Coordinates of C-alpha atoms in Angstrom, one line a residue:
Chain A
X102 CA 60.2 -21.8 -26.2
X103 CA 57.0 -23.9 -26.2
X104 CA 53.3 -23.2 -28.2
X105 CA 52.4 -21.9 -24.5
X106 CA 54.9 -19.2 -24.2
X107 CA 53.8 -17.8 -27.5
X108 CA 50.4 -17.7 -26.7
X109 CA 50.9 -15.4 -23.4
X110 CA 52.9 -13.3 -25.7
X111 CA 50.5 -13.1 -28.3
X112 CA 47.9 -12.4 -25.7
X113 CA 49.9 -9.6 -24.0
X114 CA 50.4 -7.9 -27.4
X115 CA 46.9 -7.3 -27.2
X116 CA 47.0 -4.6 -24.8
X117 CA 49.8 -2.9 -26.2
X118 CA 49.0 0.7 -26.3
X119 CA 46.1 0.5 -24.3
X120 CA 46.8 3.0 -21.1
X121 CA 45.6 2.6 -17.8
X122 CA 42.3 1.0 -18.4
X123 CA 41.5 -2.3 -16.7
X124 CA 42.4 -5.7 -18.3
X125 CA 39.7 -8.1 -18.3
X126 CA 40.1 -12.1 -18.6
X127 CA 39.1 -15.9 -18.7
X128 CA 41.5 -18.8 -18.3
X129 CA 45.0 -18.8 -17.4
X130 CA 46.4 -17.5 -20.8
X131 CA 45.4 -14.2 -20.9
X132 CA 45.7 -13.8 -17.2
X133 CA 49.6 -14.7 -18.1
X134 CA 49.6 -12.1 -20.9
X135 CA 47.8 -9.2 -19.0
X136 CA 50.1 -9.9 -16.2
X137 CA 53.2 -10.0 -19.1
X138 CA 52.0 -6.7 -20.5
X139 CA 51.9 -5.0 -17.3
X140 CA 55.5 -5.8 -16.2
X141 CA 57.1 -4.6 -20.0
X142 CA 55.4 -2.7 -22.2
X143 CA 52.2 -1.5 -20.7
X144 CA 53.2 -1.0 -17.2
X145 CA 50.1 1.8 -16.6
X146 CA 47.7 -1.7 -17.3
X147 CA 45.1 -2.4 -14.1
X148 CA 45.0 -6.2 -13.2
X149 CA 43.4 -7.7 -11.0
X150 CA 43.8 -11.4 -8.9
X151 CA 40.4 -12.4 -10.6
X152 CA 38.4 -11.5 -7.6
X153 CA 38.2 -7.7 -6.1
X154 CA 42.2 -6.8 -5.7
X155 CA 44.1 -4.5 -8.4
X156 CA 47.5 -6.2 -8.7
X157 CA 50.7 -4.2 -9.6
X158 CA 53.5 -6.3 -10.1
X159 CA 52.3 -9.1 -8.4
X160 CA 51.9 -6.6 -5.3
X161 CA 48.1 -5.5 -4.3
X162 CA 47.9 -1.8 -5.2
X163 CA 43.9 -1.2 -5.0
X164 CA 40.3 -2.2 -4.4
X165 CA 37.8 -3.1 -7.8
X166 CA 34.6 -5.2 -6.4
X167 CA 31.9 -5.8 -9.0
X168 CA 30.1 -2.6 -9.1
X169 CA 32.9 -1.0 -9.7
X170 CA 33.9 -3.1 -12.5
X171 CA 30.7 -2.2 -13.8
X172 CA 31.5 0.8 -13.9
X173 CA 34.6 0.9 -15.9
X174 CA 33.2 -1.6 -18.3
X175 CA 30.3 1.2 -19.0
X176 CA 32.9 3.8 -18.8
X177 CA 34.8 1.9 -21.8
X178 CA 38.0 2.3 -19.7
X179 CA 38.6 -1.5 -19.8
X180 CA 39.8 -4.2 -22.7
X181 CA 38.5 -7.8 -21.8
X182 CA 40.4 -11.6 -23.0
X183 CA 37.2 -13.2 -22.8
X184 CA 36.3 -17.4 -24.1
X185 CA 34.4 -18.0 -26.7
X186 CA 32.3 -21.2 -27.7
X187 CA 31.4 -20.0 -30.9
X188 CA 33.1 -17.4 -32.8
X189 CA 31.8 -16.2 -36.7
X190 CA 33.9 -13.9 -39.1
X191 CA 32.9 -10.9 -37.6
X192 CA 33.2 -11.1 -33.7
X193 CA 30.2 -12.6 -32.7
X194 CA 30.7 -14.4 -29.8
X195 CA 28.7 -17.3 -28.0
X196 CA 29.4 -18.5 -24.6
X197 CA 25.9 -19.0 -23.8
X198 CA 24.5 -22.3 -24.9
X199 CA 24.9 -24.5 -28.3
X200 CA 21.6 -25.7 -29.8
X201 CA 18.3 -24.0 -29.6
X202 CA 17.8 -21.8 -26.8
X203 CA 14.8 -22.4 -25.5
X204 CA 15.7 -25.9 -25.2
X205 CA 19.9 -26.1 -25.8
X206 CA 21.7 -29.1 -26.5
X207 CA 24.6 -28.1 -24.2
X208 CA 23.4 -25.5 -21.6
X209 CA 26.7 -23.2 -21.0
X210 CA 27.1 -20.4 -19.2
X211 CA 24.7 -17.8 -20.3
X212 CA 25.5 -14.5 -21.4
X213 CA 27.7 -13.0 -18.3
X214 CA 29.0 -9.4 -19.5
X215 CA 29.9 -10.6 -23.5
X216 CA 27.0 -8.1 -24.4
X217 CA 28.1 -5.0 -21.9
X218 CA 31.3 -5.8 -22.8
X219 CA 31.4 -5.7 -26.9
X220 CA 29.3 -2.4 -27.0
X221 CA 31.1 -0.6 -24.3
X222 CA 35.2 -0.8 -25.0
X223 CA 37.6 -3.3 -26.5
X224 CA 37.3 -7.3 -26.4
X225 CA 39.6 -9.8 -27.7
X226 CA 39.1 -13.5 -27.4
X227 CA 40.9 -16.4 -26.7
X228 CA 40.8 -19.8 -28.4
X229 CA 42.8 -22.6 -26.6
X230 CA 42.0 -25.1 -29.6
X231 CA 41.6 -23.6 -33.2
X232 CA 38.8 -25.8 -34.9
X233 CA 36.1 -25.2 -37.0
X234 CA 33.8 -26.5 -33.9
X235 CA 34.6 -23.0 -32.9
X236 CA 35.5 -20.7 -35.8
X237 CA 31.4 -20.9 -37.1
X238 CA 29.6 -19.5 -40.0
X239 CA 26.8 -18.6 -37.7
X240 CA 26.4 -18.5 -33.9
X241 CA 23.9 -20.3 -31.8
X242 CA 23.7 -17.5 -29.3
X243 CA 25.0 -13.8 -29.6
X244 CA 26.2 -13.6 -26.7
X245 CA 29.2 -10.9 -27.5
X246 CA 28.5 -8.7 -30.7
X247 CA 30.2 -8.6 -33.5
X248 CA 31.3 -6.1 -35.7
X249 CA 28.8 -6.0 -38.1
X250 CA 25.8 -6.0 -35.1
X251 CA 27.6 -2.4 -33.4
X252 CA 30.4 -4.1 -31.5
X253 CA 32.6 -1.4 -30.2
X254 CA 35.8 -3.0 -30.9
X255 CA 36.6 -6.7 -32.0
X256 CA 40.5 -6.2 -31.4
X257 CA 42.4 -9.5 -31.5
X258 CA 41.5 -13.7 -31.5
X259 CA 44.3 -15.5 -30.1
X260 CA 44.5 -19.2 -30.7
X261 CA 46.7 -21.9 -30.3
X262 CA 47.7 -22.2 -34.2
X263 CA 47.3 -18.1 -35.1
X264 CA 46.6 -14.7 -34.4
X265 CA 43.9 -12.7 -35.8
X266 CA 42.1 -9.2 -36.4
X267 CA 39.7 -7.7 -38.2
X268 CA 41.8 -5.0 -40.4
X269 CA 39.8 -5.9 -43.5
X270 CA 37.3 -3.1 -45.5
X271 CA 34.3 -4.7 -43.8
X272 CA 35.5 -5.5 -40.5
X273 CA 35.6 -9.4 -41.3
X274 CA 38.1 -11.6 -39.8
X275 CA 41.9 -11.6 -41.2
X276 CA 44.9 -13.9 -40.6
X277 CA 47.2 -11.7 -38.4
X278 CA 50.1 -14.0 -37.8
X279 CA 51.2 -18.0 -38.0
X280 CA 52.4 -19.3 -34.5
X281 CA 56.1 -20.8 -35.4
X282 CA 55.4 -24.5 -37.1
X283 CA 52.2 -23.5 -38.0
X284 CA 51.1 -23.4 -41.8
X285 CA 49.0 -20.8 -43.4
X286 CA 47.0 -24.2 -44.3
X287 CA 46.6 -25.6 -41.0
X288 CA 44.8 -22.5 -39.6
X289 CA 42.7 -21.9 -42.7
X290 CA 41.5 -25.8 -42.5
X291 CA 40.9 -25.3 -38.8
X292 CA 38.4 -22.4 -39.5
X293 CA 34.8 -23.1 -40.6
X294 CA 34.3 -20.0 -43.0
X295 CA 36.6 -17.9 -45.1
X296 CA 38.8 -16.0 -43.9
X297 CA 40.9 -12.7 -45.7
X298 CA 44.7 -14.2 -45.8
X299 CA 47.1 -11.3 -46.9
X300 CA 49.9 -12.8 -49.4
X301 CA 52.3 -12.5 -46.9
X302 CA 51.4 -14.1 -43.7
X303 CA 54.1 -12.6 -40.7
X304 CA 55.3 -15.7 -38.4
X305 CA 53.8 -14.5 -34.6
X306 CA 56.9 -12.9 -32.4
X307 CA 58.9 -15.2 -30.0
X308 CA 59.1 -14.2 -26.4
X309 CA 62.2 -12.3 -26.3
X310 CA 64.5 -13.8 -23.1
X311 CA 63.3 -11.5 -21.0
X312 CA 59.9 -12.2 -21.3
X313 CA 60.8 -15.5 -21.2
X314 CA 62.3 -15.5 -17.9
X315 CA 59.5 -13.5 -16.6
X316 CA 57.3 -16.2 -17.1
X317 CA 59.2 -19.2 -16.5
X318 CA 60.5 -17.6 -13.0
X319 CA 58.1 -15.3 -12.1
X320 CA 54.5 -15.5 -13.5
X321 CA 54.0 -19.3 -14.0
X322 CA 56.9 -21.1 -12.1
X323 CA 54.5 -24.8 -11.7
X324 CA 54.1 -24.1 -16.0
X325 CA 50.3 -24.7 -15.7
X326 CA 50.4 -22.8 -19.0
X327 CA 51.1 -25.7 -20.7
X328 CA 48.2 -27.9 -19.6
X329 CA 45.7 -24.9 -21.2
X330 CA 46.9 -26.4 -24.8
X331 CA 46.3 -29.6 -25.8
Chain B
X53 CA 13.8 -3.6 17.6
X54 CA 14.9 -7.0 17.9
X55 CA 14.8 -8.7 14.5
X56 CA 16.2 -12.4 15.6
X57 CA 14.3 -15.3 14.0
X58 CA 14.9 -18.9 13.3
X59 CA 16.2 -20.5 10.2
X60 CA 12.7 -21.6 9.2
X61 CA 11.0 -18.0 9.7
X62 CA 12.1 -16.5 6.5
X63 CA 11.1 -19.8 4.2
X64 CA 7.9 -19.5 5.8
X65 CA 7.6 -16.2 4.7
X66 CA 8.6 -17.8 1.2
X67 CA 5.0 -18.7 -0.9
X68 CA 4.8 -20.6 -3.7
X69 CA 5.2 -18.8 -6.8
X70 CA 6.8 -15.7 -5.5
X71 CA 9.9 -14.1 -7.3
X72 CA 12.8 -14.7 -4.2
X73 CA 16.3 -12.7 -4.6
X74 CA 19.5 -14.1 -3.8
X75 CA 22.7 -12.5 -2.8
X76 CA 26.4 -13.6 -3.1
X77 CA 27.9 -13.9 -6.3
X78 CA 28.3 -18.0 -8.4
X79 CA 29.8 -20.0 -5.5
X80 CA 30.7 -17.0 -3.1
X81 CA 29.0 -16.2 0.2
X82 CA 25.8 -17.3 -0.7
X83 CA 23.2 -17.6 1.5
X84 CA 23.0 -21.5 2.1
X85 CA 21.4 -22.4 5.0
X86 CA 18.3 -20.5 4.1
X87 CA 18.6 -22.2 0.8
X88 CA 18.9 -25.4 2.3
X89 CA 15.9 -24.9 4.9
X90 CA 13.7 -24.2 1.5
X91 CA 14.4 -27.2 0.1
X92 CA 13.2 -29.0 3.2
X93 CA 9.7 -26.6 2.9
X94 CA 9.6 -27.7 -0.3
X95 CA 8.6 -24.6 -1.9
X96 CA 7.0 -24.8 -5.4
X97 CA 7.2 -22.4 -8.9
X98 CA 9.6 -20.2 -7.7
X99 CA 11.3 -17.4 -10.0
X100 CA 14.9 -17.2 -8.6
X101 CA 16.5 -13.8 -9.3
X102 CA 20.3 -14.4 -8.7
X103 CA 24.4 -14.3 -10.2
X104 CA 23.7 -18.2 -10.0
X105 CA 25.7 -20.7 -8.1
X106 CA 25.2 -23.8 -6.0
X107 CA 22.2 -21.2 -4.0
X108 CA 20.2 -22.2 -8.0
X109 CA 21.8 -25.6 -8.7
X110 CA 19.9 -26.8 -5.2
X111 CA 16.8 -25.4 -5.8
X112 CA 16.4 -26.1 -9.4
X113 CA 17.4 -29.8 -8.8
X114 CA 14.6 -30.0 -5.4
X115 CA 11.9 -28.9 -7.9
X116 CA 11.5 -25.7 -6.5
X117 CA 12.2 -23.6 -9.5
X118 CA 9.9 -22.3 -12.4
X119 CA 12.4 -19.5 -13.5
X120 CA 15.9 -18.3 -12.8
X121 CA 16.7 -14.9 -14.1
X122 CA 20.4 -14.4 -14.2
X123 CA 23.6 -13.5 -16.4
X124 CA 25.3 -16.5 -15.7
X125 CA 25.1 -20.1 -13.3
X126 CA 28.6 -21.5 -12.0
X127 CA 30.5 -22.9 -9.0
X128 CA 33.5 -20.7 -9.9
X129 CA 36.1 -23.5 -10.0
X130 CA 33.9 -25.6 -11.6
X131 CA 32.8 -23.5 -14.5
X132 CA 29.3 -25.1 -15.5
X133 CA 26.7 -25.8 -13.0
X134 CA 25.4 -29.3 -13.3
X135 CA 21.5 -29.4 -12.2
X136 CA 21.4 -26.0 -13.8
X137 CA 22.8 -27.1 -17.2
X138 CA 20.7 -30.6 -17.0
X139 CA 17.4 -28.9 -16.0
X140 CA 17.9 -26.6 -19.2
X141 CA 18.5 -29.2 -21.6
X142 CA 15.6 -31.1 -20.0
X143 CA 13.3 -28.0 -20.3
X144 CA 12.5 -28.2 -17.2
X145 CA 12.9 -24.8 -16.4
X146 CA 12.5 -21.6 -18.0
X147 CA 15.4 -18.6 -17.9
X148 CA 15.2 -14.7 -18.3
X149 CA 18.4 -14.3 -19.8
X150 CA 20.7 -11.1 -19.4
X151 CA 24.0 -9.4 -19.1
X152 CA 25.1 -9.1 -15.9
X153 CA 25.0 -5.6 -15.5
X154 CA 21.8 -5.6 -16.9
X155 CA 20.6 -7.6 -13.9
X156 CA 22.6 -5.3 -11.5
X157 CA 20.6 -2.1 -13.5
X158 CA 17.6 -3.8 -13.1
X159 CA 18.2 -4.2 -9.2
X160 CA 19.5 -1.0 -8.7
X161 CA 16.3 0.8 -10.8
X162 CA 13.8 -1.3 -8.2
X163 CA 15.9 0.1 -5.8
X164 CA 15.1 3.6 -6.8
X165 CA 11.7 3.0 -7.3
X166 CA 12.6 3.3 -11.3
X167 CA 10.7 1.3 -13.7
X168 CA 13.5 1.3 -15.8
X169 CA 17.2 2.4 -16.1
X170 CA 19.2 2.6 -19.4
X171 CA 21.9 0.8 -20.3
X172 CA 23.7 0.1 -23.3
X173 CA 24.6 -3.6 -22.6
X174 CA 22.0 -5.7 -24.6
X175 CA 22.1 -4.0 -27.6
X176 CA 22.6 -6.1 -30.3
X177 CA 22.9 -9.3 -28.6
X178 CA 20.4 -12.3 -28.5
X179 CA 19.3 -10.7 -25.4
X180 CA 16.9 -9.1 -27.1
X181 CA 16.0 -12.1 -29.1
X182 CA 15.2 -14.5 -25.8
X183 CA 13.8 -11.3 -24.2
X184 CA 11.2 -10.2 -26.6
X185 CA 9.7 -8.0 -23.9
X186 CA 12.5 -5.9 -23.6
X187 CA 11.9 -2.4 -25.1
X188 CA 14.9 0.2 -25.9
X189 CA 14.3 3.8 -25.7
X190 CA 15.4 7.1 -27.3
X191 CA 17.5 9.8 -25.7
X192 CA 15.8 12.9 -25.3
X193 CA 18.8 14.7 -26.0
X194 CA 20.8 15.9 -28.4
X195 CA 22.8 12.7 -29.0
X196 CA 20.0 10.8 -30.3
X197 CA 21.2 7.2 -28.7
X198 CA 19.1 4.0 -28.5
X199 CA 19.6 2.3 -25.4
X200 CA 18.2 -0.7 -23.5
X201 CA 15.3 0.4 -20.9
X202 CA 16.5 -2.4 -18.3
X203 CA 13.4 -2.9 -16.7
X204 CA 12.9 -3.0 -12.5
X205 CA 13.9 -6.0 -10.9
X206 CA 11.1 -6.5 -8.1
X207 CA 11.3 -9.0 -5.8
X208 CA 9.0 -10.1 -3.3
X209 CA 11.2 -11.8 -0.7
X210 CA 15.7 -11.7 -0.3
X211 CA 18.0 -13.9 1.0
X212 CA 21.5 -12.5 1.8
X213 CA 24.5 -13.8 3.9
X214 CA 26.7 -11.7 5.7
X215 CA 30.4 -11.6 7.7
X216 CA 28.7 -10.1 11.0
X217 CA 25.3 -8.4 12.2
X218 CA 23.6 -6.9 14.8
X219 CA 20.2 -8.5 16.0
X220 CA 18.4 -4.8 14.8
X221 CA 19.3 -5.6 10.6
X222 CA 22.3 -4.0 10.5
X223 CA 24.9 -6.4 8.5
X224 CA 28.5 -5.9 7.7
X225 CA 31.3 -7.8 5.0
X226 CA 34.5 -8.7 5.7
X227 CA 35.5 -9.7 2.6
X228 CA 36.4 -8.6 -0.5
X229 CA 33.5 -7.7 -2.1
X230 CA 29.9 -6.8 -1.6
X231 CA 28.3 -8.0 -4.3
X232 CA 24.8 -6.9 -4.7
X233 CA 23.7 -8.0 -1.4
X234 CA 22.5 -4.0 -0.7
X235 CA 20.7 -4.0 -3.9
X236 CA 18.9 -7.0 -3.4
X237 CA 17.5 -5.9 -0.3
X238 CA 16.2 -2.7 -1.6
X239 CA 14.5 -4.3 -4.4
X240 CA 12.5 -6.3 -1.9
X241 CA 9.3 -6.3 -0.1
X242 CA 10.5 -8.5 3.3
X243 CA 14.3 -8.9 3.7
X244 CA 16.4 -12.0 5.6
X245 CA 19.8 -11.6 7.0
X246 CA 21.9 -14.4 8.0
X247 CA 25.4 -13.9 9.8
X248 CA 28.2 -15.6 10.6
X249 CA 28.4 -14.2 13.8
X250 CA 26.1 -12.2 15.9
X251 CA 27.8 -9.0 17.3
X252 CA 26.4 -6.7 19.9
X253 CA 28.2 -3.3 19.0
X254 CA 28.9 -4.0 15.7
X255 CA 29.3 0.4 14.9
X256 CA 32.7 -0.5 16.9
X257 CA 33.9 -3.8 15.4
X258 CA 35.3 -2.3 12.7
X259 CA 35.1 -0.3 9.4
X260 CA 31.9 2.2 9.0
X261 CA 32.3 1.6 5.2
X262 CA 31.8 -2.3 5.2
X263 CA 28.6 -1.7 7.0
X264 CA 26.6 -2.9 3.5
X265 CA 23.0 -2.6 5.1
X266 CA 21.2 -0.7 8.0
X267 CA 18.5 -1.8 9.9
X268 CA 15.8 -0.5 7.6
X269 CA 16.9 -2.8 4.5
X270 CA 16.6 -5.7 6.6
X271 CA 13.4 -7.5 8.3
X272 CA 14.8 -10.9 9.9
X273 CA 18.0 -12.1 11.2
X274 CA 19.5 -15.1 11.9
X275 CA 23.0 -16.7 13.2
X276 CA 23.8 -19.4 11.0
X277 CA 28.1 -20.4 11.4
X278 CA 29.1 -21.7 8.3
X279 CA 25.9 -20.6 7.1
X280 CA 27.5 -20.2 3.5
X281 CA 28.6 -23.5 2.9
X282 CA 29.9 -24.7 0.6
X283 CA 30.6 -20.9 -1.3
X284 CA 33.0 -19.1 0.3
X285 CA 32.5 -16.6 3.0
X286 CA 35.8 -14.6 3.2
X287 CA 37.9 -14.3 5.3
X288 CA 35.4 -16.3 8.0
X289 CA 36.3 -19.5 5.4
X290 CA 37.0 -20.2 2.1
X291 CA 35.5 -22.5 -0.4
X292 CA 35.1 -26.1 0.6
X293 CA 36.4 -27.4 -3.0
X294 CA 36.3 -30.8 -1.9
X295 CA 32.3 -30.8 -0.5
X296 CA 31.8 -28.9 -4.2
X297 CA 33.4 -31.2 -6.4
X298 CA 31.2 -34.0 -4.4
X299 CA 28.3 -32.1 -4.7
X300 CA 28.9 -31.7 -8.5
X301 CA 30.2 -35.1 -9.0
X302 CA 27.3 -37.3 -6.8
X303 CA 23.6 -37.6 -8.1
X304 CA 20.9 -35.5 -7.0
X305 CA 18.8 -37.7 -4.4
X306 CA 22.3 -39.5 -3.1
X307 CA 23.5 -36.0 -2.2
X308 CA 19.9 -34.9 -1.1
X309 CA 19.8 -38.1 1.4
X310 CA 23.2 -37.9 2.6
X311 CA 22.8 -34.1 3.1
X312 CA 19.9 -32.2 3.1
X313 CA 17.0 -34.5 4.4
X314 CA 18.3 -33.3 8.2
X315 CA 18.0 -30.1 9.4
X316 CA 20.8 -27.4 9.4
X317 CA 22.7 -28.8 12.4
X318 CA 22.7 -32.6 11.0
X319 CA 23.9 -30.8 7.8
X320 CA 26.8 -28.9 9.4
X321 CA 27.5 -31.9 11.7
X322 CA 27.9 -34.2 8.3
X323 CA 30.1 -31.4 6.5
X324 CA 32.3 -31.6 9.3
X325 CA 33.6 -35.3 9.1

């Protein structure tokens, strides 16, 4: 069982309970996880092959172009896995650009959907390297809104160290889980603001074999999971 | 009826300073070859209104560019575009900045002759904050909501690139997806098609549901083969991800001499090697 295989887990668990509303994701992770969830324990989940194709067990079943994506995502009958470049202890997401914006240091890739996105349905976000780079007390760019700016639902942040949520009395971000090998300390360290730690912090669930199997043989056979950690 | 024209007609109808809409989606069936042949004009202050891939890269690095207006600029496998990102940080160029739905609403409310459609995307975001033009507005009704009032998207002139096409303006896609390319012919005052291939009954050729625009969205066209390169222009061809990582990886006026100074056939004969 490697960090990887945790993380696809972890991701899938996001969608658990969801329905048949349309997953939504960016980078190879969550695609993995979505694609998990679908085949166990949310098989009603829509997925698509990243373009315009609906995918049901690896098989097409349907048709979702843009517009029509657009159209879920204002219906709210979607949960998107997006990126983040900046995250703060409510949600707010930046993806846009780091620096000033009217003249950014690192121009990124604007906005895309991260504001339609946070007001209309679910979002969860994943991190591929935990670090307090990341985890920011403020963001250059609100790109995806946070809770405390009317975000309809911050759900999950997956990293490569933790899981997280925002169960707390003001919707701030708590420590969910620890991956395995990974100390309450190391995730706290990697974060760049405080963050609510309940006293006992649950280790994140290993893949059971099946999952396992499913993908080592089946959803990522070449392992290009593992390149997606460093 | 005819509405056959030559790659150069539709740049010419391209002025300085206009607000020019381009179809396709980051580095997907983009309209190339007319982006190409404005280069070669060397058109002046334009404000781009586009999902942006390589079609913006191009013109913002030729110095043709005063604004882009977008939700995003990438080459899909490559995730950031390079003369895009560089011409930001350089402040070379100045950006409208929105979701992309918002562009898609903004589109679709010129297209109904709408000055404005709401939406709820925005709200909240920093899209207000780099948009201080942007106004929301107050339902009428009993629910009470604030919502963005996406303003119309108008557009003087639009470039699209299509599967197949008749020589009246009628265009079909073959592909997966349509994009916006409908939209961004309604929200414009003079409309250019390019095809892949020209067909004679298209009605026939296939599907009447892929038929994307009809003769009166469309006011030139032109058949231009591989006129998307180097997007992809499903299932005609894919992606050339080698010419894309060369075009992202070489600098601007060793790609522009090796590539662009010709004309479209010295350009498709170089591609070809």
């Amino acid at each position: 069982m490697t960090r990887a295989e945790i993380c696809v887990v972890a991701c899938a668990e996001a969608w658990r309970g969801d329905g048949a509303i349309l997953a939504g994701f960016a980078g190879l992770i969550p695609q993995l996880g979505a694609r998990l969830a679908q085949r166990t324990f949310a098989p009603e989940l829509l997925v698509t092959d990243g373009e315009a194709t609906l995918l049901r067990n690896g098989e097409p079943e349907g048709w979702l172009p843009y517009r029509a994506v657009f159209a879920m995502v204002a219906a709210g009958t979607r949960h998107a896995m997006m990126g983040a470049s900046q995250l703060d202890r409510f949600g707010n997401q930046n993806i846009s650009c780091v620096g000033e914006w009217e003249r950014p240091r690192s121009q990124l890739l604007c906005v895309r959907g991260a504001p339609g996105n946070t007001v209309n349905h679910p979002v969860s976000y994943w991190i591929p390297r935990h670090s307090p780079r990341v985890f920011v007390d403020r963001v250059d760019m609100v790109s995806g809104v946070g809770h405390d700016r009317n975000a309809y639902e911050i759900r999950r942040v997956v990293t490569d160290l933790a899981v997280l949520d925002f169960a707390t009395p003001d919707r701030s971000m708590r420590l969910r889980s620890v991956h395995p090998g990974v100390r309450v300390d190391d995730v706290v360290e990697a974060t760049g603001f405080p963050l609510t730690i309940p006293r006992d912090v649950p280790r994140t669930r290993e893949p059971t074999d099946a999952e396992r199997a499913l993908i080592r043989e089946q959803l990522d056979p070449a392992g290009r999971r593992e390149r997606e950690i460093r | 009826m005819d509405k056959l024209v030559g790659i150069e007609d539709p740049v010419a109808e391209v002025r300085d300073g206009m607000t020019l809409g381009i179809g396709g989606w980051g580095s997907r069936r983009k309209p190339m070859a007319l982006v190409r042949a404005l280069v070669r004009a060397g058109r002046r202050d334009l404000t781009l209104v586009s999902y942006g891939g390589p079609d913006v890269g191009i013109l913002v690095a030729a110095g043709c560019v005063r604004r882009v207006v977008t939700g995003f600029v990438s080459l899909d496998s490559i995730p950031l575009e390079p003369h895009f990102r560089r011409a930001r940080s350089a402040g070379t160029i100045q950006l409208t900045e929105y979701d992309e739905g918002m562009l898609y609403w903004g589109l679709l409310a010129a297209a109904n002759r709408l000055p404005f459609l709401p939406i709820r995307a925005g709200l909240g975001s920093d899209v207000m904050r780099v948009n201080p033009g942007l106004r929301t507005i107050r339902s009428p009704y009993a629910d009470g909501a604030e919502l963005v009032a996406m303003p119309a998207i108008h557009l003087d002139v639009a470039f699209i690139h299509l599967n197949r096409a008749d020589a009246q303006g009628n265009g079909r896609y073959l592909g997966p997806d349509p994009y916006f390319d409908d939209l961004f012919c309604l929200a414009a005052k003079r409309r250019f098609l390019t095809c892949e291939r020209l067909e004679t009954d298209l009605f026939s050729s296939g599907p009447p549901q892929t038929l994307l625009v009809n003769r009166s969205m469309v006011d030139g066209v032109t058949e231009t083969p591989n006129g998307a390169h180097f997007t992809s222009c499903a299932p005609d061809h894919g992606r050339d991800e080698t010419f894309q990582r060369e075009y992202a990886n070489t600098d601007w006026e060793t790609f522009r001499a090796r590539y662009l100074d010709g004309g479209e056939s010295d350009y498709q004969q170089a591609v070809k090697r």
